[in-house]
Short mmCIF file of C-alpha atoms in Angstrom, two decimals:
data_model
loop_
_atom_site.label_atom_id
_atom_site.label_comp_id
_atom_site.label_asym_id
_atom_site.label_seq_id
_atom_site.Cartn_x
_atom_site.Cartn_y
_atom_site.Cartn_z
CA THR A 1 12.41 4.97 -5.41
CA GLN A 2 9.42 6.75 -6.78
CA LEU A 3 7.50 5.59 -9.68
CA LEU A 4 7.26 8.84 -11.26
CA GLU A 5 10.16 11.22 -10.91
CA GLN A 6 10.06 14.75 -11.41
CA SER A 7 12.71 17.03 -12.44
CA PRO A 8 14.17 19.61 -11.48
CA GLN A 9 12.73 19.72 -7.83
CA PHE A 10 13.30 23.38 -7.64
CA LEU A 11 13.29 26.27 -10.41
CA SER A 12 13.77 29.72 -10.03
CA ILE A 13 13.55 32.00 -12.83
CA GLN A 14 12.85 36.00 -13.91
CA GLU A 15 9.97 36.82 -15.43
CA GLY A 16 9.72 36.45 -19.18
CA GLU A 17 11.99 33.77 -19.04
CA ASN A 18 10.87 29.92 -20.34
CA LEU A 19 11.04 26.68 -18.43
CA THR A 20 10.62 22.93 -18.65
CA VAL A 21 9.53 20.18 -15.86
CA TYR A 22 10.03 16.48 -16.75
CA CYS A 23 8.20 13.78 -15.38
CA ASN A 24 9.75 10.20 -16.08
CA SER A 25 8.90 6.55 -15.26
CA SER A 26 10.11 3.18 -16.42
CA SER A 27 6.46 2.18 -16.26
CA VAL A 28 3.88 2.88 -18.94
CA PHE A 29 0.91 5.11 -17.98
CA SER A 30 -2.72 4.86 -19.71
CA SER A 31 -2.94 8.67 -18.86
CA LEU A 32 -0.97 11.44 -17.22
CA GLN A 33 -2.12 14.43 -15.86
CA TRP A 34 -0.44 17.71 -14.67
CA TYR A 35 -1.75 19.82 -11.61
CA ARG A 36 -0.71 22.90 -10.26
CA GLN A 37 -0.90 23.80 -6.39
CA GLU A 38 -0.59 27.14 -4.71
CA PRO A 39 0.40 27.48 -1.19
CA GLY A 40 -2.16 26.78 1.23
CA GLU A 41 -4.62 25.11 -1.42
CA GLY A 42 -5.31 21.63 -3.03
CA PRO A 43 -3.85 20.86 -6.24
CA VAL A 44 -6.06 21.95 -9.29
CA LEU A 45 -5.65 20.05 -12.97
CA LEU A 46 -4.22 21.41 -15.80
CA VAL A 47 -3.99 18.89 -18.47
CA THR A 48 -4.54 15.13 -19.20
CA VAL A 49 -2.95 13.58 -21.91
CA VAL A 50 -3.73 9.96 -22.94
CA THR A 51 -2.14 9.46 -26.49
CA GLY A 52 1.65 8.82 -26.87
CA GLY A 53 3.30 11.67 -28.80
CA GLU A 54 0.19 13.71 -27.66
CA VAL A 55 0.76 17.40 -27.48
CA LYS A 56 -1.61 19.86 -25.84
CA LYS A 57 -1.23 23.88 -25.64
CA LEU A 58 -3.05 25.98 -22.41
CA LYS A 59 -2.03 29.45 -23.57
CA ARG A 60 1.68 29.67 -22.63
CA LEU A 61 1.67 26.03 -21.25
CA THR A 62 2.73 23.04 -23.44
CA PHE A 63 2.19 19.68 -22.55
CA GLN A 64 4.03 16.56 -24.16
CA PHE A 65 3.55 12.89 -23.58
CA GLY A 66 6.15 10.47 -24.79
CA ASP A 67 5.78 8.35 -27.67
CA ALA A 68 5.96 5.00 -25.00
CA ARG A 69 3.98 6.68 -22.64
CA LYS A 70 6.46 6.63 -19.99
CA ASP A 71 7.51 10.16 -19.49
CA SER A 72 6.00 13.55 -19.87
CA SER A 73 6.95 17.21 -20.06
CA LEU A 74 5.50 20.77 -19.39
CA HIS A 75 7.02 23.77 -20.68
CA ILE A 76 6.10 27.45 -19.94
CA THR A 77 6.82 29.98 -22.23
CA ALA A 78 7.56 33.78 -21.17
CA ALA A 79 6.75 32.97 -17.56
CA GLN A 80 4.84 35.35 -15.45
CA PRO A 81 4.94 35.78 -11.37
CA GLY A 82 1.54 33.81 -11.35
CA ASP A 83 2.69 30.66 -13.03
CA THR A 84 4.33 30.41 -9.34
CA GLY A 85 3.82 27.29 -7.82
CA LEU A 86 4.09 23.51 -7.14
CA TYR A 87 3.78 21.36 -10.38
CA LEU A 88 2.63 17.75 -9.89
CA CYS A 89 2.69 15.05 -12.46
CA ALA A 90 0.11 12.03 -12.12
CA GLY A 91 -0.12 8.85 -14.07
CA ALA A 92 -2.79 5.98 -13.70
CA GLN A 93 -1.61 3.06 -15.10
CA ALA A 94 -4.94 1.87 -16.18
CA ALA A 95 -8.32 3.51 -16.99
CA GLY A 96 -10.36 4.58 -13.84
CA ASN A 97 -7.12 3.50 -11.55
CA LYS A 98 -6.15 5.89 -8.49
CA LEU A 99 -2.95 8.10 -9.60
CA THR A 100 0.67 7.74 -8.81
CA PHE A 101 1.92 11.45 -7.86
CA GLY A 102 5.56 12.57 -8.93
CA GLY A 103 7.51 14.27 -5.97
CA GLY A 104 6.63 17.81 -7.75
CA THR A 105 8.70 20.60 -8.90
CA ARG A 106 8.42 24.18 -6.66
CA VAL A 107 8.59 26.70 -9.70
CA LEU A 108 9.23 30.49 -8.58
CA VAL A 109 8.83 33.04 -11.23
CA LYS A 110 10.32 36.36 -9.84
CA PRO A 111 9.04 39.89 -11.11
CA GLU B 1 -14.99 24.61 -9.99
CA ALA B 2 -14.99 21.46 -8.13
CA ASP B 3 -17.50 21.30 -5.26
CA ILE B 4 -15.33 19.56 -2.67
CA TYR B 5 -15.18 21.08 0.70
CA GLN B 6 -12.81 20.28 3.88
CA THR B 7 -13.21 21.32 7.56
CA PRO B 8 -11.71 22.48 9.18
CA ARG B 9 -9.25 24.41 7.45
CA TYR B 10 -6.43 24.67 10.26
CA LEU B 11 -6.24 22.93 13.39
CA VAL B 12 -3.90 22.96 16.11
CA ILE B 13 -4.31 19.99 19.21
CA GLY B 14 -2.82 18.71 21.69
CA THR B 15 -1.36 15.13 21.73
CA GLY B 16 -3.48 12.40 22.54
CA LYS B 17 -6.65 14.11 21.29
CA LYS B 18 -8.87 12.26 18.86
CA ILE B 19 -9.66 14.35 15.82
CA THR B 20 -11.73 14.12 12.73
CA LEU B 21 -11.07 15.73 9.50
CA GLU B 22 -14.36 16.11 7.54
CA CYS B 23 -14.55 15.97 3.72
CA SER B 24 -17.64 16.38 1.77
CA GLN B 25 -18.29 16.52 -2.04
CA THR B 26 -21.56 17.26 -3.99
CA MET B 27 -20.89 16.29 -7.39
CA GLY B 28 -21.98 12.77 -6.57
CA HIS B 29 -18.37 10.92 -7.26
CA ASP B 30 -17.98 7.54 -6.63
CA LYS B 31 -14.15 7.65 -5.83
CA MET B 32 -12.76 9.48 -2.76
CA TYR B 33 -9.08 9.55 -1.46
CA TRP B 34 -7.21 11.24 1.39
CA TYR B 35 -3.85 12.09 0.76
CA GLN B 36 -1.16 13.59 3.52
CA GLN B 37 1.48 16.45 2.36
CA ASP B 38 4.10 18.49 3.81
CA PRO B 39 4.51 21.88 2.79
CA GLY B 40 5.68 21.83 -0.88
CA MET B 41 6.43 18.00 -0.98
CA GLU B 42 4.90 15.20 -2.62
CA LEU B 43 1.45 13.77 -1.97
CA HIS B 44 1.27 10.36 -0.31
CA LEU B 45 -2.31 8.73 -0.51
CA ILE B 46 -3.24 6.85 2.57
CA HIS B 47 -6.79 6.02 2.27
CA TYR B 48 -9.28 5.93 -0.54
CA SER B 49 -12.62 4.53 -1.31
CA TYR B 50 -14.50 3.50 -4.53
CA GLY B 51 -18.04 3.78 -3.15
CA VAL B 52 -20.14 3.55 0.03
CA ASN B 53 -19.11 0.89 2.43
CA SER B 54 -15.51 0.52 0.50
CA THR B 55 -12.40 1.68 2.07
CA GLU B 56 -8.77 0.79 1.05
CA LYS B 57 -5.38 1.76 2.92
CA GLY B 58 -3.15 3.43 0.42
CA ASP B 59 0.70 3.37 -0.41
CA LEU B 60 1.26 5.28 2.92
CA SER B 61 0.89 3.63 6.14
CA SER B 62 -0.89 5.81 8.90
CA GLU B 63 -2.59 5.43 11.57
CA SER B 64 -5.82 7.32 10.65
CA THR B 65 -8.89 5.26 9.99
CA VAL B 66 -11.74 6.37 7.35
CA SER B 67 -15.55 5.51 6.78
CA ARG B 68 -17.79 5.79 3.87
CA ILE B 69 -21.54 5.68 4.80
CA ARG B 70 -22.57 7.92 2.12
CA THR B 71 -21.34 8.91 -1.04
CA GLU B 72 -20.74 12.40 -0.46
CA HIS B 73 -18.90 12.18 3.02
CA PHE B 74 -15.49 10.54 3.63
CA PRO B 75 -14.28 11.58 7.34
CA LEU B 76 -10.91 10.62 8.30
CA THR B 77 -10.14 10.38 12.11
CA LEU B 78 -6.88 9.97 14.18
CA GLU B 79 -8.16 8.09 17.46
CA SER B 80 -4.84 9.75 19.32
CA ALA B 81 -2.94 12.50 17.66
CA ARG B 82 0.61 12.75 17.64
CA PRO B 83 3.24 15.30 16.58
CA SER B 84 4.45 13.25 13.91
CA HIS B 85 0.72 13.70 12.56
CA THR B 86 1.22 17.22 11.98
CA SER B 87 1.19 18.06 7.89
CA GLN B 88 -1.47 18.88 5.36
CA TYR B 89 -4.32 16.83 4.74
CA LEU B 90 -5.91 16.84 1.31
CA CYS B 91 -9.06 15.09 0.21
CA ALA B 92 -10.01 14.41 -3.26
CA SER B 93 -12.80 12.72 -5.59
CA SER B 94 -13.19 11.38 -8.88
CA PRO B 95 -15.85 10.13 -11.07
CA ARG B 96 -16.24 6.33 -11.78
CA TRP B 97 -15.02 6.87 -15.46
CA THR B 98 -12.01 8.91 -15.14
CA GLU B 99 -9.03 9.33 -13.24
CA THR B 100 -9.01 12.85 -12.76
CA GLN B 101 -9.19 13.87 -9.28
CA TYR B 102 -10.85 17.10 -7.64
CA PHE B 103 -9.07 18.49 -4.78
CA GLY B 104 -10.63 19.98 -1.53
CA PRO B 105 -8.56 23.03 -0.14
CA GLY B 106 -6.95 21.02 2.37
CA THR B 107 -6.56 20.82 6.43
CA ARG B 108 -3.62 21.69 7.82
CA LEU B 109 -3.28 19.89 11.29
CA LEU B 110 -0.64 20.88 13.88
CA VAL B 111 -0.22 18.38 17.02
CA LEU B 112 1.64 20.20 19.99
#
């Protein structure tokens, strides 16, 4: 059983549609991060959330950290083909600790 | 843009060969990590280091070994490669005061 569960595992949508990816756990995290990974490359950090209830926006991407710091969501508005990739959430259970990664959500945005 | 490098990017090798995957970072980060990842799948932590002469095994059992003689360098060695070692290997580094990890481009290994 993974410490961080991501859902869905795979999402295929048309350009212009919205999508939401979820990251859930029964454990509390001091911080949670979202990464995007493109084929053949390493993951790249999108955002870090540290405060329960925190919402961060990055252009068309909106990230939310749950009030209890056990879950997070990533919402993409008007998805574009360039949003295609593997989205990974990762949590640290204490400041400076190593990260635990979720299983990832593969997003495919078709033109 | 993170300054972390991995070589080689691709490697095809026969069973039984010894290989070393290189990882270097120029950011002076104390913490470094090795992950194993099958294409499009989750990352599995196999080794990490919090500083020079410090190495720990990760969550996934691995037959590989690592060393950390210099801050900037964290090579991973397989003494005898097997087809089950075929995968992508990602190296990452992180400053002491944060959990944010900066990843290299990865090495895709194919063992025949």
